Coordinates of C-alpha atoms and ligand atoms in Angstrom, one line a residue:
M1 CA -9.0 3.0 406.0
L2 CA -10.8 2.3 402.7
D3 CA -14.0 3.9 404.0
E4 CA -12.0 7.0 405.0
L5 CA -10.5 7.2 401.5
Q6 CA -13.9 6.9 399.9
A7 CA -15.3 9.7 402.1
L8 CA -12.3 11.9 401.2
E9 CA -12.9 11.3 397.5
Q10 CA -16.6 12.2 397.9
E11 CA -15.7 15.3 399.7
A12 CA -13.1 16.3 397.0
L13 CA -15.6 15.7 394.2
A14 CA -18.2 17.8 395.9
A15 CA -15.7 20.6 396.3
V16 CA -14.7 20.4 392.6
A17 CA -18.4 20.7 391.6
A18 CA -18.8 23.7 393.9
A19 CA -15.7 25.6 392.6
A20 CA -17.2 28.7 390.9
D21 CA -14.2 29.9 389.1
G22 CA -10.6 29.2 388.2
P23 CA -9.0 30.4 391.4
A24 CA -11.5 28.4 393.5
L25 CA -10.7 25.3 391.5
D26 CA -7.0 25.9 391.9
A27 CA -7.5 25.9 395.7
V28 CA -9.5 22.7 395.6
Q29 CA -6.8 21.1 393.5
S30 CA -4.0 21.9 395.9
E31 CA -6.1 20.9 399.0
Y32 CA -6.8 17.4 397.7
V33 CA -4.3 16.4 395.0
G34 CA -1.5 18.9 395.3
K35 CA 1.9 17.8 396.6
K36 CA 0.9 18.4 400.2
G37 CA -2.8 17.6 399.5
R38 CA -4.9 15.3 401.6
L39 CA -5.1 12.4 399.0
S40 CA -1.4 12.6 398.4
G41 CA -1.0 12.4 402.1
V42 CA -2.8 9.1 402.2
L43 CA -0.6 7.7 399.5
R44 CA 2.5 8.7 401.4
T45 CA 1.3 6.7 404.5
V46 CA 0.8 3.5 402.5
G47 CA 4.4 2.4 403.1
S48 CA 3.8 2.3 406.9
L49 CA 0.7 0.1 406.7
P50 CA 0.7 -3.5 407.5
P51 CA 1.9 -5.4 404.4
E52 CA -1.5 -7.0 403.6
Q53 CA -3.2 -3.6 403.5
R54 CA -0.6 -1.8 401.3
G55 CA -1.9 -3.2 398.0
P56 CA -5.6 -2.5 398.3
V57 CA -5.2 0.9 400.0
G58 CA -2.5 2.1 397.6
K59 CA -4.7 1.0 394.7
A60 CA -7.8 2.7 396.1
A61 CA -5.9 5.9 396.9
N62 CA -4.5 6.0 393.4
L63 CA -7.9 5.5 391.8
A64 CA -9.4 8.2 394.1
R65 CA -6.7 10.7 393.2
R66 CA -7.2 10.0 389.4
A67 CA -10.9 10.4 389.7
V68 CA -10.5 13.7 391.5
E69 CA -7.9 14.9 389.0
A70 CA -10.2 14.0 386.1
A71 CA -13.1 15.8 387.7
I72 CA -10.9 18.9 388.1
E73 CA -9.9 18.9 384.4
A74 CA -13.6 18.5 383.4
R75 CA -14.7 21.3 385.7
R76 CA -11.9 23.6 384.4
G77 CA -13.1 23.0 380.8
D78 CA -16.7 23.8 381.7
L79 CA -15.6 27.0 383.5
I80 CA -13.6 28.2 380.5
A81 CA -16.4 27.5 378.1
A82 CA -18.9 29.4 380.3
A83 CA -16.5 32.4 380.6
D84 CA -16.0 32.4 376.8
A85 CA -19.7 32.3 376.2
N86 CA -20.1 35.5 378.4
L87 CA -17.1 37.3 376.9
G88 CA -19.4 39.9 375.2
E89 CA -20.9 40.8 378.6
T90 CA -17.8 40.7 380.8
E91 CA -14.9 41.8 378.6
W92 CA -16.3 44.6 376.4
V93 CA -14.6 48.0 376.3
D94 CA -16.0 51.3 375.3
A95 CA -13.5 52.4 372.6
T96 CA -14.8 55.9 372.7
L97 CA -13.7 56.5 376.3
P98 CA -10.3 58.1 377.0
P99 CA -7.7 55.7 378.4
P100 CA -8.0 55.0 382.1
A101 CA -5.0 57.2 383.1
A102 CA -6.6 60.1 381.2
R103 CA -10.0 59.4 382.9
A104 CA -8.3 59.4 386.3
A105 CA -6.9 62.8 385.7
A106 CA -10.0 64.1 384.0
G107 CA -9.9 67.8 383.3
R108 CA -6.2 67.9 382.9
L109 CA -5.7 64.9 380.6
G110 CA -9.2 64.5 379.2
G111 CA -10.0 65.3 375.6
T112 CA -9.9 68.9 374.6
V113 CA -11.2 70.9 371.7
H114 CA -8.6 71.4 369.0
P115 CA -7.7 75.1 368.8
I116 CA -8.6 75.2 365.1
T117 CA -12.0 73.6 365.8
A118 CA -12.6 76.1 368.7
L119 CA -11.9 79.1 366.4
V120 CA -14.0 77.5 363.6
R121 CA -17.0 77.2 366.0
D122 CA -16.5 80.8 367.2
M123 CA -16.3 82.1 363.7
E124 CA -19.4 80.2 362.5
E125 CA -21.4 81.7 365.3
I126 CA -20.3 85.2 364.4
F127 CA -21.1 84.7 360.7
L128 CA -24.5 83.2 361.7
S129 CA -25.3 86.3 363.7
M130 CA -24.6 88.3 360.6
G131 CA -27.1 86.2 358.6
F132 CA -24.6 83.9 356.8
D133 CA -25.3 80.2 356.1
T134 CA -22.5 77.7 356.7
L135 CA -21.7 75.4 353.8
D136 CA -19.5 72.4 353.3
G137 CA -17.7 71.4 350.1
P138 CA -15.8 68.3 349.0
W139 CA -12.0 68.0 349.8
V140 CA -11.6 66.2 346.5
E141 CA -12.4 68.7 343.8
D142 CA -12.5 68.8 340.1
D143 CA -10.4 71.2 338.0
R144 CA -13.3 73.3 337.0
H145 CA -14.5 74.2 340.5
N146 CA -11.0 74.6 342.0
F147 CA -9.6 76.6 339.1
G148 CA -11.4 76.9 335.8
A149 CA -14.7 78.5 337.0
L150 CA -12.6 80.7 339.2
N151 CA -11.0 82.3 336.2
I152 CA -7.8 80.3 336.4
P153 CA -7.6 78.5 333.1
A154 CA -5.1 75.6 332.5
D155 CA -2.2 77.8 331.3
H156 CA -2.7 80.5 333.8
P157 CA 0.4 81.4 335.9
A158 CA -1.8 81.9 339.0
R159 CA -1.9 78.1 339.2
D160 CA 1.7 78.2 340.4
M161 CA 0.5 80.2 343.4
Q162 CA -1.2 77.1 344.7
D163 CA 0.9 73.9 344.4
T164 CA -1.6 71.2 343.9
Y165 CA -1.9 67.6 344.9
W166 CA -3.3 66.0 341.7
L167 CA -5.0 62.6 341.9
S168 CA -4.5 60.0 339.3
D169 CA -8.1 60.4 338.0
G170 CA -7.5 64.1 337.1
N171 CA -9.2 65.5 340.2
L172 CA -7.3 67.2 343.0
L173 CA -7.3 68.0 346.7
R174 CA -8.8 71.5 346.9
T175 CA -6.1 74.1 347.3
H176 CA -8.5 76.7 348.7
T177 CA -12.1 77.0 349.9
S178 CA -13.0 79.3 346.9
P179 CA -14.6 76.4 344.9
V180 CA -17.4 76.4 347.4
Q181 CA -18.3 79.9 346.0
V182 CA -19.0 78.3 342.7
R183 CA -20.9 75.4 344.1
A184 CA -23.1 77.7 346.1
M185 CA -23.9 79.9 343.1
E186 CA -24.7 76.8 341.0
A187 CA -27.0 75.5 343.7
S188 CA -29.0 78.6 344.6
A189 CA -30.0 82.0 343.4
P190 CA -29.1 85.4 345.0
P191 CA -29.2 86.6 347.6
I192 CA -26.5 84.2 348.7
R193 CA -24.8 84.9 352.0
A194 CA -22.6 82.0 353.0
V195 CA -19.3 80.9 354.6
C196 CA -17.3 77.7 354.3
L197 CA -14.8 76.9 357.0
G198 CA -12.7 73.8 356.2
R199 CA -9.5 72.0 355.3
V200 CA -7.4 72.8 352.3
F201 CA -4.3 71.1 350.9
R202 CA -1.2 72.4 349.1
H203 CA 2.0 70.6 348.0
E204 CA 4.3 72.8 350.1
E205 CA 7.8 72.5 351.4
L206 CA 7.0 72.3 355.1
D207 CA 8.4 74.9 357.5
A208 CA 7.2 76.9 360.5
T209 CA 4.8 78.9 358.3
H210 CA 3.9 76.3 355.7
E211 CA 1.8 73.2 356.2
N212 CA 0.4 70.9 353.4
T213 CA -2.9 70.7 355.3
F214 CA -4.4 73.8 356.7
H215 CA -7.7 75.6 357.1
Q216 CA -9.5 78.5 355.4
A217 CA -12.6 80.5 356.0
E218 CA -14.3 81.5 352.8
G219 CA -17.1 84.1 352.9
F220 CA -19.2 85.5 350.1
F221 CA -22.2 87.6 349.6
V222 CA -24.0 87.9 346.2
D223 CA -27.0 90.2 345.8
R224 CA -28.1 93.4 344.0
G225 CA -25.9 96.3 344.9
V226 CA -23.3 94.6 347.0
S227 CA -20.2 96.8 347.4
V228 CA -16.7 96.9 348.9
G229 CA -18.3 98.8 351.8
H230 CA -20.4 95.8 352.8
M231 CA -17.3 93.6 352.7
L232 CA -15.4 96.0 354.9
Y233 CA -18.2 96.0 357.5
V234 CA -18.4 92.2 357.6
L235 CA -14.7 91.7 357.9
R236 CA -14.2 94.4 360.5
T237 CA -17.0 93.0 362.6
L238 CA -15.5 89.5 362.3
L239 CA -12.0 90.5 363.2
R240 CA -13.1 92.7 366.1
E241 CA -15.0 89.8 367.6
I242 CA -12.2 87.4 367.2
L243 CA -9.1 89.4 367.9
D244 CA -9.7 92.7 369.7
D245 CA -12.4 95.3 370.0
D246 CA -10.3 98.1 368.5
V247 CA -8.7 96.2 365.6
Q248 CA -8.1 98.5 362.6
V249 CA -8.3 97.2 359.1
R250 CA -7.0 98.4 355.8
L251 CA -7.2 97.3 352.2
R252 CA -4.3 97.1 349.8
P253 CA -4.7 96.4 346.0
S254 CA -3.8 92.8 345.2
Y255 CA -4.4 90.2 342.6
F256 CA -6.5 87.1 342.6
P257 CA -8.0 85.9 339.3
F258 CA -11.5 85.4 340.7
V259 CA -12.0 88.9 342.1
E260 CA -11.9 92.3 340.5
P261 CA -10.9 94.6 342.1
G262 CA -8.9 92.4 344.4
F263 CA -7.4 93.3 347.8
E264 CA -5.2 92.1 350.6
M265 CA -6.6 93.1 354.0
D266 CA -4.2 94.1 356.9
V267 CA -5.2 94.3 360.5
T268 CA -3.5 96.0 363.5
F269 CA -2.8 93.5 366.1
R270 CA -0.8 94.3 369.3
G271 CA 0.3 97.6 367.7
K272 CA 1.5 96.2 364.4
W273 CA 0.0 95.9 360.9
M274 CA -0.3 92.3 359.8
E275 CA -1.3 91.0 356.4
L276 CA -4.2 88.7 357.0
L277 CA -6.5 87.8 354.1
G278 CA -7.4 88.0 350.4
C279 CA -10.7 89.5 349.3
G280 CA -12.4 91.5 346.6
M281 CA -15.5 91.8 344.4
V282 CA -16.4 88.5 342.7
H283 CA -15.2 88.6 339.1
P284 CA -18.1 88.9 336.6
Y285 CA -16.7 85.7 334.8
V286 CA -17.0 83.8 338.1
L287 CA -20.6 85.0 338.6
E288 CA -21.4 83.8 335.1
Q289 CA -19.8 80.5 335.7
G290 CA -22.1 80.1 338.7
G291 CA -25.1 80.9 336.6
I292 CA -25.6 84.5 337.9
D293 CA -26.1 87.5 335.7
P294 CA -23.2 90.0 336.5
S295 CA -25.2 92.9 334.9
V296 CA -27.8 92.5 337.7
Y297 CA -25.8 91.1 340.7
S298 CA -22.5 91.8 342.3
G299 CA -20.8 90.1 345.2
F300 CA -17.8 90.2 347.5
A301 CA -15.7 87.2 348.6
F302 CA -12.8 86.7 351.0
G303 CA -10.6 83.9 352.1
L304 CA -8.7 83.8 355.3
G305 CA -6.2 81.4 356.8
I306 CA -7.6 80.0 360.1
D307 CA -4.3 78.5 361.2
R308 CA -2.6 81.8 360.9
L309 CA -5.3 83.5 362.9
V310 CA -4.9 81.0 365.8
M311 CA -1.2 81.5 365.6
L312 CA -1.6 85.3 365.9
K313 CA -4.1 85.1 368.7
H314 CA -2.2 82.6 370.8
G315 CA 1.4 83.3 369.9
V316 CA 1.9 79.8 368.3
E317 CA 5.2 80.0 366.5
D318 CA 5.0 76.9 364.2
V319 CA 2.0 76.0 362.0
R320 CA 3.1 72.4 362.0
H321 CA 1.9 72.0 365.6
F322 CA -1.7 72.0 364.5
M323 CA -1.6 68.8 362.6
G324 CA 1.4 67.3 364.5
G325 CA -0.7 65.4 367.0
D326 CA 1.6 66.3 370.0
L327 CA -0.7 66.2 373.0
R328 CA 1.6 68.5 375.0
F329 CA 0.7 71.2 372.5
L330 CA -3.0 70.5 372.4
R331 CA -3.3 70.3 376.2
Q332 CA -2.3 74.0 376.5
F333 CA -5.7 74.8 375.1
A334 CA -7.6 72.6 377.6
G335 CA -9.1 75.5 379.4
G336 CA -10.7 76.9 376.2
L337 CA -9.5 79.6 374.0
E338 CA -10.8 82.6 375.9
G339 CA -8.5 85.2 377.4
Ligands
LIG1 N1 -8.7 81.7 347.6 C1 -7.6 82.6 347.9 C2 -6.4 81.9 348.5 O1 -6.5 80.8 348.9 C3 -8.1 83.7 348.9 C4 -9.2 84.5 348.4 C5 -10.6 84.2 348.5 C6 -8.9 85.7 347.8 C7 -11.6 85.0 348.1 C8 -9.9 86.6 347.3 C9 -11.3 86.2 347.5 O2 -5.3 82.4 348.5

């Protein structure tokens, strides 16, 4: 009996050592020392042994069970430590992947290009084909670039046209992309042909046509002899590419402090005239502020709301959808923006 017990203990210890992971160890545990385990079974038979054997066999069986239990705990500790050491290999996730459900339904639920980004890319390509550079400018601007150098001094009522987020250090979130005109003129000499497509911010009451964060495309061309005719050509080409081959455009006189003369441009779209953008000839004061001699050079500039253009093109009825983060809205553009 005692020999049998010893053999069983050896067998159990070998099985513990061979258990390669937690579940395997659990199986060994229940086979030998679980309630219905083989060592427990021996202990249960002790009562039916001849009285002189009960003491030694009971003692040996208890010792064997304790030895196996101790080996199991030690093995469990080793397995956990080994798994922890490998955590970097076994448990890493690629945080840039879409979640599993999205991956499973790839195509329908996978990532999509935001409709604003899609139009920005299209427009940049069109401008590039007309010889324009694309520029970036800072979102946090200073008063001079956003207002002063654009002929909007501190007490000018035109400041009220653009409700501003002021920062505590006196800077502001740019209210339009026009400061990039000034930065481009400061940084280079004519001819300058550039566009800046980017985010702008206004402290607006939000409604279906007003967002506090939206997107503009600024374009400008400064050289000798630049005229309104050049501007018309560039804008008409752009709008025909984006909207429709037979878009008509017209200019109406309008006022922006940084252009003279200034205009509003309308386009025909699906049979109706729509007001679309502001434009004009760069004001001589603005050229001077950019370090360019207005007696030698002239330029045109325009600024156009990208969100509004996407709304027009795709029948989006509420500008707040663009920054709202509702995937049901964004997924509608999953197939791309053509058609
Ligand atoms: N910056 C003007 C706006 O945001 C648009 C504009 C740009 C007008 C360039 C004329 C010339 O309203």
